[in-house]
C-alpha cells in the first residue's frame, strides 16, 4: 500500500477534483499526504531572471493560506497532511519533491489552472508522468466531479491482466479497494490474434496455424481467469476477448461497463521495461477517460534515460 502520497495543487477548482479520490485511497493505507504548490515566475524568460522578493512573499502567503484550508478539510476527514510551497517550473519541482520526499504515489488532475484542453492530460502532467518514475493516479478533470469529499465510492474497478506476474502487481490494491467500497472487480484478459504481415493473402496453412495458436492462448487464458477467481475473496467478474488490438479492446470494455476506476501495472508480459510505461499503460494515459491508477513496477534506476534527458544533464553540467 501507499505510505507517502504527493498531491500537487495549483489553486484551481479543476485540480481539486483529485481530493475525494485522495480520501478514498487513503482510507485503505493511512499514508502521509503532502500538498504541494509550485509558484512559477511570471514571463517566458522566468528561468533567467530574479524573482521579486516582495511579489514572492505575497504569492507564497496566498498559496500557504490556500493549502492550509485544503489541509484542514483533509485532516477533518482523518488524513495526516503537510504542506509545502516552492518556486520554479511546476513539473521539475514536482519530480524533485517526489524523489526527495520518497513519495510512492503522485496524484494529479488531468488539467488545472490553464483549463481544459483537447489534450487528455496537460503538459505539466505529461512531463511528470514520463519523468517521475513513480506510481501515478490521474483524475480526469473533464468528467463530472463530486463535491462530497468523504463519500466517494468506486462501484466497479477495472483491472486489465495478461497472465503475467507484473500485470498482477495491482491485484492486492484492487482487492483492498473493492473490500472497502463494496465494489466489483472487472478483470479483463485480451488474447491477441497473431499477425501475418505479408503482401499476399495468407494460405490455408497459415490461417490454420494462426487459429491453433489463438485457441491455445485462449484456453490458457480461460484457465488463468478461473484460477484468479478462485483466489479472490471479493466480487469479481472476468472478461476474455480475442482481438487484434489489446488496447482498443480494453478501452471498449471500460466504456461499455461504466467502470469508476482503472488500475493497472506500468508494464505487463510484453512491456519493454527500459521505459516508464508499456503500450497499454500509455494508451490509458493518452486515451483513457476514467480515473486511472498505474502502479510503477520498476525501480527508478531500471528505467533508461532518454537522449533528451542525457543531453539536458550534460548541458546543466557545463
mmCIF file of C-alpha atoms in Angstrom:
data_model
loop_
_atom_site.group_PDB
_atom_site.id
_atom_site.type_symbol
_atom_site.label_atom_id
_atom_site.label_comp_id
_atom_site.label_asym_id
_atom_site.label_seq_id
_atom_site.Cartn_x
_atom_site.Cartn_y
_atom_site.Cartn_z
ATOM 1 C CA UNK A 1 0.000 0.000 0.000
ATOM 2 C CA UNK A 2 0.982 3.637 -0.178
ATOM 3 C CA UNK A 3 2.982 5.248 2.625
ATOM 4 C CA UNK A 4 3.533 8.697 1.115
ATOM 5 C CA UNK A 5 1.186 10.414 -1.334
ATOM 6 C CA UNK A 6 2.194 13.633 -3.071
ATOM 7 C CA UNK A 7 -0.647 15.849 -4.285
ATOM 8 C CA UNK A 8 0.311 18.921 -6.360
ATOM 9 C CA UNK A 9 -2.327 21.669 -6.477
ATOM 10 C CA UNK A 10 -2.403 24.963 -8.375
ATOM 11 C CA UNK A 11 -5.332 26.663 -6.570
ATOM 12 C CA UNK A 12 -7.764 25.819 -9.386
ATOM 13 C CA UNK A 13 -11.072 24.019 -8.954
ATOM 14 C CA UNK A 14 -10.085 21.622 -11.727
ATOM 15 C CA UNK A 15 -7.052 20.455 -9.747
ATOM 16 C CA UNK A 16 -9.222 19.893 -6.676
ATOM 17 C CA UNK A 17 -11.145 17.087 -8.401
ATOM 18 C CA UNK A 18 -8.426 14.803 -7.004
ATOM 19 C CA UNK A 19 -9.358 15.405 -3.367
ATOM 20 C CA UNK A 20 -12.290 12.950 -2.997
ATOM 21 C CA UNK A 21 -10.157 10.258 -4.637
ATOM 22 C CA UNK A 22 -7.316 11.006 -2.231
ATOM 23 C CA UNK A 23 -9.627 10.425 0.728
ATOM 24 C CA UNK A 24 -10.918 7.182 -0.794
ATOM 25 C CA UNK A 25 -7.413 5.841 -1.474
ATOM 26 C CA UNK A 26 -6.089 6.964 1.911
ATOM 27 C CA UNK A 27 -8.778 5.019 3.760
ATOM 28 C CA UNK A 28 -7.098 1.707 2.965
ATOM 29 C CA UNK A 29 -3.496 2.653 3.732
ATOM 30 C CA UNK A 30 -3.422 5.664 6.117
ATOM 31 C CA UNK A 31 -0.498 7.360 4.348
ATOM 32 C CA UNK A 32 1.292 10.625 4.930
ATOM 33 C CA UNK A 33 -0.008 13.197 2.460
ATOM 34 C CA UNK A 34 1.927 16.214 1.232
ATOM 35 C CA UNK A 35 0.100 19.019 -0.560
ATOM 36 C CA UNK A 36 2.442 20.845 -2.920
ATOM 37 C CA UNK A 37 2.058 24.250 -4.563
ATOM 38 C CA UNK A 38 4.664 25.370 -7.086
ATOM 39 C CA UNK A 39 4.722 29.084 -7.881
ATOM 40 C CA UNK A 40 6.017 29.663 -11.371
ATOM 41 C CA UNK A 41 7.752 33.013 -12.026
ATOM 42 C CA UNK A 42 5.871 35.215 -14.490
ATOM 43 C CA UNK A 43 7.128 35.679 -18.037
ATOM 44 C CA UNK A 44 8.578 33.460 -20.729
ATOM 45 C CA UNK A 45 12.129 34.235 -19.571
ATOM 46 C CA UNK A 46 11.363 33.473 -15.931
ATOM 47 C CA UNK A 47 14.191 30.965 -15.666
ATOM 48 C CA UNK A 48 16.738 33.674 -16.474
ATOM 49 C CA UNK A 49 15.527 36.467 -14.209
ATOM 50 C CA UNK A 50 15.468 37.077 -10.469
ATOM 51 C CA UNK A 51 12.244 36.668 -8.508
ATOM 52 C CA UNK A 52 10.979 39.868 -6.890
ATOM 53 C CA UNK A 53 11.141 39.130 -3.120
ATOM 54 C CA UNK A 54 8.040 41.174 -2.264
ATOM 55 C CA UNK A 55 5.996 39.567 -5.026
ATOM 56 C CA UNK A 56 7.246 36.150 -3.935
ATOM 57 C CA UNK A 57 6.252 36.684 -0.290
ATOM 58 C CA UNK A 58 2.755 37.831 -1.262
ATOM 59 C CA UNK A 59 2.184 34.905 -3.585
ATOM 60 C CA UNK A 60 3.703 32.479 -1.093
ATOM 61 C CA UNK A 61 1.399 33.724 1.679
ATOM 62 C CA UNK A 62 -1.617 33.299 -0.595
ATOM 63 C CA UNK A 63 -0.513 29.793 -1.561
ATOM 64 C CA UNK A 64 0.116 28.792 2.056
ATOM 65 C CA UNK A 65 -3.306 30.088 3.060
ATOM 66 C CA UNK A 66 -4.944 28.127 0.245
ATOM 67 C CA UNK A 67 -3.129 24.898 1.142
ATOM 68 C CA UNK A 68 -3.913 25.288 4.846
ATOM 69 C CA UNK A 69 -7.644 25.415 4.075
ATOM 70 C CA UNK A 70 -7.408 22.257 1.959
ATOM 71 C CA UNK A 71 -5.231 20.556 4.584
ATOM 72 C CA UNK A 72 -7.738 21.318 7.331
ATOM 73 C CA UNK A 73 -10.559 19.741 5.314
ATOM 74 C CA UNK A 74 -8.464 16.627 4.729
ATOM 75 C CA UNK A 75 -7.391 16.446 8.376
ATOM 76 C CA UNK A 76 -11.049 16.612 9.399
ATOM 77 C CA UNK A 77 -11.547 13.594 7.129
ATOM 78 C CA UNK A 78 -8.889 11.719 9.133
ATOM 79 C CA UNK A 79 -5.801 12.190 6.948
ATOM 80 C CA UNK A 80 -2.265 13.130 8.027
ATOM 81 C CA UNK A 81 -1.392 16.152 5.916
ATOM 82 C CA UNK A 82 1.549 18.532 5.496
ATOM 83 C CA UNK A 83 2.002 21.384 3.017
ATOM 84 C CA UNK A 84 4.896 22.832 1.021
ATOM 85 C CA UNK A 85 5.260 25.856 -1.266
ATOM 86 C CA UNK A 86 8.135 26.161 -3.743
ATOM 87 C CA UNK A 87 9.032 28.349 -6.679
ATOM 88 C CA UNK A 88 10.171 27.084 -10.056
ATOM 89 C CA UNK A 89 8.899 25.167 -13.020
ATOM 90 C CA UNK A 90 5.951 23.031 -11.838
ATOM 91 C CA UNK A 91 6.844 19.707 -13.453
ATOM 92 C CA UNK A 92 10.503 19.886 -12.449
ATOM 93 C CA UNK A 93 9.678 20.814 -8.860
ATOM 94 C CA UNK A 94 7.019 18.123 -8.540
ATOM 95 C CA UNK A 95 9.501 15.495 -9.711
ATOM 96 C CA UNK A 96 12.216 16.820 -7.377
ATOM 97 C CA UNK A 97 9.905 16.725 -4.358
ATOM 98 C CA UNK A 98 8.602 13.265 -5.272
ATOM 99 C CA UNK A 99 12.174 11.968 -5.272
ATOM 100 C CA UNK A 100 13.490 13.850 -2.224
ATOM 101 C CA UNK A 101 10.418 13.047 -0.114
ATOM 102 C CA UNK A 102 10.358 9.488 -1.473
ATOM 103 C CA UNK A 103 6.693 9.626 -2.452
ATOM 104 C CA UNK A 104 5.347 6.287 -3.641
ATOM 105 C CA UNK A 105 2.234 7.775 -5.287
ATOM 106 C CA UNK A 106 1.658 11.064 -7.102
ATOM 107 C CA UNK A 107 -1.988 12.068 -7.554
ATOM 108 C CA UNK A 108 -2.829 14.709 -10.165
ATOM 109 C CA UNK A 109 -5.758 16.172 -12.034
ATOM 110 C CA UNK A 110 -5.500 15.821 -15.801
ATOM 111 C CA UNK A 111 -5.938 19.602 -16.131
ATOM 112 C CA UNK A 112 -5.564 22.567 -13.827
ATOM 113 C CA UNK A 113 -5.151 26.327 -13.850
ATOM 114 C CA UNK A 114 -4.701 26.552 -17.618
ATOM 115 C CA UNK A 115 -8.136 24.996 -18.146
ATOM 116 C CA UNK A 116 -9.481 22.058 -20.121
ATOM 117 C CA UNK A 117 -7.655 21.482 -23.392
ATOM 118 C CA UNK A 118 -8.128 18.999 -26.254
ATOM 119 C CA UNK A 119 -5.170 17.040 -24.871
ATOM 120 C CA UNK A 120 -6.154 14.248 -22.494
ATOM 121 C CA UNK A 121 -3.596 15.480 -19.956
ATOM 122 C CA UNK A 122 -1.934 18.871 -19.547
ATOM 123 C CA UNK A 123 1.710 19.475 -20.406
ATOM 124 C CA UNK A 124 2.716 19.547 -16.732
ATOM 125 C CA UNK A 125 1.023 16.221 -16.040
ATOM 126 C CA UNK A 126 2.593 14.722 -19.142
ATOM 127 C CA UNK A 127 6.081 15.742 -18.026
ATOM 128 C CA UNK A 128 5.551 14.336 -14.532
ATOM 129 C CA UNK A 129 4.184 11.087 -15.948
ATOM 130 C CA UNK A 130 7.224 10.492 -18.140
ATOM 131 C CA UNK A 131 9.948 11.508 -15.701
ATOM 132 C CA UNK A 132 8.761 10.960 -12.122
ATOM 133 C CA UNK A 133 9.173 7.160 -12.285
ATOM 134 C CA UNK A 134 6.594 6.748 -9.532
ATOM 135 C CA UNK A 135 3.150 5.218 -9.255
ATOM 136 C CA UNK A 136 0.580 7.706 -10.532
ATOM 137 C CA UNK A 137 -3.106 8.441 -10.199
ATOM 138 C CA UNK A 138 -4.716 10.691 -12.802
ATOM 139 C CA UNK A 139 -8.229 12.068 -12.338
ATOM 140 C CA UNK A 140 -9.977 13.319 -15.473
ATOM 141 C CA UNK A 141 -10.917 16.930 -14.769
ATOM 142 C CA UNK A 142 -13.353 16.970 -17.697
ATOM 143 C CA UNK A 143 -15.528 14.273 -16.129
ATOM 144 C CA UNK A 144 -18.315 15.037 -13.602
ATOM 145 C CA UNK A 145 -16.832 15.763 -10.179
ATOM 146 C CA UNK A 146 -18.430 15.050 -6.824
ATOM 147 C CA UNK A 147 -18.496 17.842 -4.253
ATOM 148 C CA UNK A 148 -18.590 15.270 -1.448
ATOM 149 C CA UNK A 149 -15.080 14.934 -0.057
ATOM 150 C CA UNK A 150 -15.549 11.839 2.075
ATOM 151 C CA UNK A 151 -18.202 9.641 0.451
ATOM 152 C CA UNK A 152 -16.773 8.858 -2.979
ATOM 153 C CA UNK A 153 -17.285 5.178 -3.804
ATOM 154 C CA UNK A 154 -15.885 3.035 -6.574
ATOM 155 C CA UNK A 155 -18.628 0.679 -7.729
ATOM 156 C CA UNK A 156 -16.694 -1.106 -10.466
ATOM 157 C CA UNK A 157 -12.893 -1.378 -10.617
ATOM 158 C CA UNK A 158 -11.358 -2.301 -13.951
ATOM 159 C CA UNK A 159 -8.259 -4.494 -13.835
ATOM 160 C CA UNK A 160 -6.567 -5.326 -17.171
ATOM 161 C CA UNK A 161 -4.483 -8.509 -16.887
ATOM 162 C CA UNK A 162 -2.366 -10.566 -19.266
ATOM 163 C CA UNK A 163 -1.418 -13.594 -17.161
ATOM 164 C CA UNK A 164 1.958 -12.215 -16.082
ATOM 165 C CA UNK A 165 3.116 -11.578 -12.525
ATOM 166 C CA UNK A 166 3.910 -7.981 -13.466
ATOM 167 C CA UNK A 167 0.326 -7.324 -14.528
ATOM 168 C CA UNK A 168 -0.916 -8.775 -11.225
ATOM 169 C CA UNK A 169 1.003 -6.206 -9.184
ATOM 170 C CA UNK A 170 -2.170 -4.089 -8.569
ATOM 171 C CA UNK A 171 -4.235 -7.102 -7.507
ATOM 172 C CA UNK A 172 -3.819 -6.621 -3.745
ATOM 173 C CA UNK A 173 -4.656 -2.923 -4.040
ATOM 174 C CA UNK A 174 -7.713 -3.654 -6.183
ATOM 175 C CA UNK A 175 -8.933 -6.215 -3.638
ATOM 176 C CA UNK A 176 -8.471 -3.794 -0.735
ATOM 177 C CA UNK A 177 -10.350 -1.032 -2.540
ATOM 178 C CA UNK A 178 -13.134 -3.411 -3.563
ATOM 179 C CA UNK A 179 -13.479 -4.562 0.022
ATOM 180 C CA UNK A 180 -13.524 -1.002 1.385
ATOM 181 C CA UNK A 181 -16.007 0.229 -1.224
ATOM 182 C CA UNK A 182 -18.117 -2.945 -1.544
ATOM 183 C CA UNK A 183 -17.328 -2.800 -5.231
ATOM 184 C CA UNK A 184 -16.890 -5.307 -8.022
ATOM 185 C CA UNK A 185 -13.648 -6.024 -9.830
ATOM 186 C CA UNK A 186 -13.861 -6.438 -13.588
ATOM 187 C CA UNK A 187 -10.757 -8.355 -14.690
ATOM 188 C CA UNK A 188 -10.157 -8.425 -18.440
ATOM 189 C CA UNK A 189 -7.743 -10.524 -20.470
ATOM 190 C CA UNK A 190 -7.349 -9.900 -24.200
ATOM 191 C CA UNK A 191 -5.892 -12.686 -26.333
ATOM 192 C CA UNK A 192 -4.165 -11.026 -29.225
ATOM 193 C CA UNK A 193 -4.578 -12.572 -32.640
ATOM 194 C CA UNK A 194 -1.163 -13.288 -34.200
ATOM 195 C CA UNK A 195 -0.244 -11.089 -37.137
ATOM 196 C CA UNK A 196 0.744 -12.292 -40.582
ATOM 197 C CA UNK A 197 2.439 -9.294 -42.186
ATOM 198 C CA UNK A 198 2.797 -10.057 -45.887
ATOM 199 C CA UNK A 199 1.933 -8.611 -49.281
ATOM 200 C CA UNK A 200 -0.011 -11.662 -50.430
ATOM 201 C CA UNK A 201 -3.027 -13.371 -48.908
ATOM 202 C CA UNK A 202 -2.373 -15.879 -46.146
ATOM 203 C CA UNK A 203 -2.542 -19.519 -47.157
ATOM 204 C CA UNK A 204 -4.883 -22.036 -45.561
ATOM 205 C CA UNK A 205 -1.896 -23.496 -43.762
ATOM 206 C CA UNK A 206 -1.029 -20.052 -42.375
ATOM 207 C CA UNK A 207 -4.592 -19.453 -41.210
ATOM 208 C CA UNK A 208 -4.742 -22.873 -39.575
ATOM 209 C CA UNK A 209 -1.550 -22.121 -37.682
ATOM 210 C CA UNK A 210 -2.924 -18.759 -36.520
ATOM 211 C CA UNK A 211 -6.173 -20.350 -35.363
ATOM 212 C CA UNK A 212 -4.335 -23.094 -33.492
ATOM 213 C CA UNK A 213 -2.114 -20.606 -31.692
ATOM 214 C CA UNK A 214 -5.054 -18.341 -30.876
ATOM 215 C CA UNK A 215 -7.062 -21.254 -29.477
ATOM 216 C CA UNK A 216 -4.131 -22.428 -27.387
ATOM 217 C CA UNK A 217 -3.695 -18.947 -25.909
ATOM 218 C CA UNK A 218 -7.449 -18.630 -25.348
ATOM 219 C CA UNK A 219 -7.578 -21.940 -23.470
ATOM 220 C CA UNK A 220 -4.651 -20.863 -21.310
ATOM 221 C CA UNK A 221 -6.365 -17.541 -20.599
ATOM 222 C CA UNK A 222 -9.572 -19.329 -19.556
ATOM 223 C CA UNK A 223 -7.608 -21.424 -17.062
ATOM 224 C CA UNK A 224 -5.807 -18.355 -15.780
ATOM 225 C CA UNK A 225 -9.004 -16.380 -15.160
ATOM 226 C CA UNK A 226 -10.678 -19.337 -13.434
ATOM 227 C CA UNK A 227 -7.657 -19.736 -11.176
ATOM 228 C CA UNK A 228 -7.700 -15.999 -10.486
ATOM 229 C CA UNK A 229 -11.346 -16.089 -9.401
ATOM 230 C CA UNK A 230 -10.604 -18.934 -7.001
ATOM 231 C CA UNK A 231 -8.082 -16.854 -5.031
ATOM 232 C CA UNK A 232 -10.007 -13.566 -4.909
ATOM 233 C CA UNK A 233 -12.354 -13.117 -1.959
ATOM 234 C CA UNK A 234 -14.294 -10.134 -3.331
ATOM 235 C CA UNK A 235 -16.903 -9.953 -6.074
ATOM 236 C CA UNK A 236 -15.113 -10.390 -9.377
ATOM 237 C CA UNK A 237 -16.287 -10.629 -12.960
ATOM 238 C CA UNK A 238 -13.921 -11.777 -15.682
ATOM 239 C CA UNK A 239 -13.968 -10.957 -19.361
ATOM 240 C CA UNK A 240 -11.983 -12.679 -22.099
ATOM 241 C CA UNK A 241 -11.825 -11.434 -25.673
ATOM 242 C CA UNK A 242 -9.864 -12.262 -28.804
ATOM 243 C CA UNK A 243 -8.774 -9.179 -30.697
ATOM 244 C CA UNK A 244 -6.031 -7.873 -32.990
ATOM 245 C CA UNK A 245 -5.692 -4.806 -30.724
ATOM 246 C CA UNK A 246 -5.290 -5.268 -26.976
ATOM 247 C CA UNK A 247 -5.508 -1.564 -26.105
ATOM 248 C CA UNK A 248 -8.575 -0.879 -28.225
ATOM 249 C CA UNK A 249 -10.463 -3.829 -26.728
ATOM 250 C CA UNK A 250 -9.582 -2.815 -23.163
ATOM 251 C CA UNK A 251 -10.796 0.740 -23.747
ATOM 252 C CA UNK A 252 -14.031 -0.554 -25.238
ATOM 253 C CA UNK A 253 -14.631 -2.834 -22.247
ATOM 254 C CA UNK A 254 -14.033 0.063 -19.846
ATOM 255 C CA UNK A 255 -16.520 2.273 -21.691
ATOM 256 C CA UNK A 256 -19.209 -0.389 -22.079
ATOM 257 C CA UNK A 257 -19.105 -1.375 -18.403
ATOM 258 C CA UNK A 258 -19.115 2.116 -16.835
ATOM 259 C CA UNK A 259 -16.072 1.477 -14.664
ATOM 260 C CA UNK A 260 -15.252 4.007 -11.924
ATOM 261 C CA UNK A 261 -11.535 3.315 -11.695
ATOM 262 C CA UNK A 262 -8.926 1.602 -13.853
ATOM 263 C CA UNK A 263 -5.928 0.064 -12.087
ATOM 264 C CA UNK A 264 -3.007 -1.485 -13.917
ATOM 265 C CA UNK A 265 0.704 -2.150 -13.724
ATOM 266 C CA UNK A 266 3.078 0.085 -15.674
ATOM 267 C CA UNK A 267 4.346 -2.995 -17.518
ATOM 268 C CA UNK A 268 2.925 -6.381 -18.406
ATOM 269 C CA UNK A 269 4.064 -9.559 -20.110
ATOM 270 C CA UNK A 270 5.250 -7.867 -23.282
ATOM 271 C CA UNK A 271 6.145 -4.453 -21.857
ATOM 272 C CA UNK A 272 9.577 -3.024 -22.603
ATOM 273 C CA UNK A 273 10.992 -2.453 -19.139
ATOM 274 C CA UNK A 274 13.540 0.081 -20.393
ATOM 275 C CA UNK A 275 10.792 2.741 -20.485
ATOM 276 C CA UNK A 276 8.485 4.050 -17.729
ATOM 277 C CA UNK A 277 5.318 2.515 -19.231
ATOM 278 C CA UNK A 278 4.326 -0.227 -21.611
ATOM 279 C CA UNK A 279 1.979 0.369 -24.532
ATOM 280 C CA UNK A 280 -1.202 -0.495 -22.598
ATOM 281 C CA UNK A 281 -0.359 1.914 -19.776
ATOM 282 C CA UNK A 282 0.488 4.698 -22.203
ATOM 283 C CA UNK A 283 -2.734 4.030 -24.082
ATOM 284 C CA UNK A 284 -4.803 4.581 -20.936
ATOM 285 C CA UNK A 285 -2.870 7.747 -20.075
ATOM 286 C CA UNK A 286 -3.299 9.257 -23.528
ATOM 287 C CA UNK A 287 -6.763 7.982 -24.479
ATOM 288 C CA UNK A 288 -8.457 6.759 -21.291
ATOM 289 C CA UNK A 289 -11.411 8.613 -19.799
ATOM 290 C CA UNK A 290 -11.742 7.016 -16.355
ATOM 291 C CA UNK A 291 -9.772 7.771 -13.190
ATOM 292 C CA UNK A 292 -6.502 5.904 -13.692
ATOM 293 C CA UNK A 293 -4.128 4.395 -11.143
ATOM 294 C CA UNK A 294 -0.874 2.990 -12.551
ATOM 295 C CA UNK A 295 1.500 1.140 -10.246
ATOM 296 C CA UNK A 296 5.136 1.517 -11.245
ATOM 297 C CA UNK A 297 6.651 -1.955 -11.081
ATOM 298 C CA UNK A 298 10.226 -0.836 -11.800
ATOM 299 C CA UNK A 299 12.689 0.966 -9.524
ATOM 300 C CA UNK A 300 13.812 4.301 -10.950
ATOM 301 C CA UNK A 301 17.339 3.036 -11.642
ATOM 302 C CA UNK A 302 15.974 0.380 -14.004
ATOM 303 C CA UNK A 303 14.363 2.928 -16.325
ATOM 304 C CA UNK A 304 16.681 4.201 -19.022
ATOM 305 C CA UNK A 305 17.170 7.921 -19.539
ATOM 306 C CA UNK A 306 16.043 9.282 -22.880
ATOM 307 C CA UNK A 307 18.555 11.015 -25.126
ATOM 308 C CA UNK A 308 16.884 14.323 -24.293
ATOM 309 C CA UNK A 309 17.355 13.715 -20.553
ATOM 310 C CA UNK A 310 21.014 12.812 -21.058
ATOM 311 C CA UNK A 311 21.599 15.908 -23.190
ATOM 312 C CA UNK A 312 19.856 18.133 -20.634
ATOM 313 C CA UNK A 313 22.032 16.790 -17.816
ATOM 314 C CA UNK A 314 25.174 17.336 -19.838
ATOM 315 C CA UNK A 315 24.089 20.903 -20.611
ATOM 316 C CA UNK A 316 23.421 21.629 -16.931
ATOM 317 C CA UNK A 317 26.873 20.301 -16.080
ATOM 318 C CA UNK A 318 28.631 22.959 -18.197
#
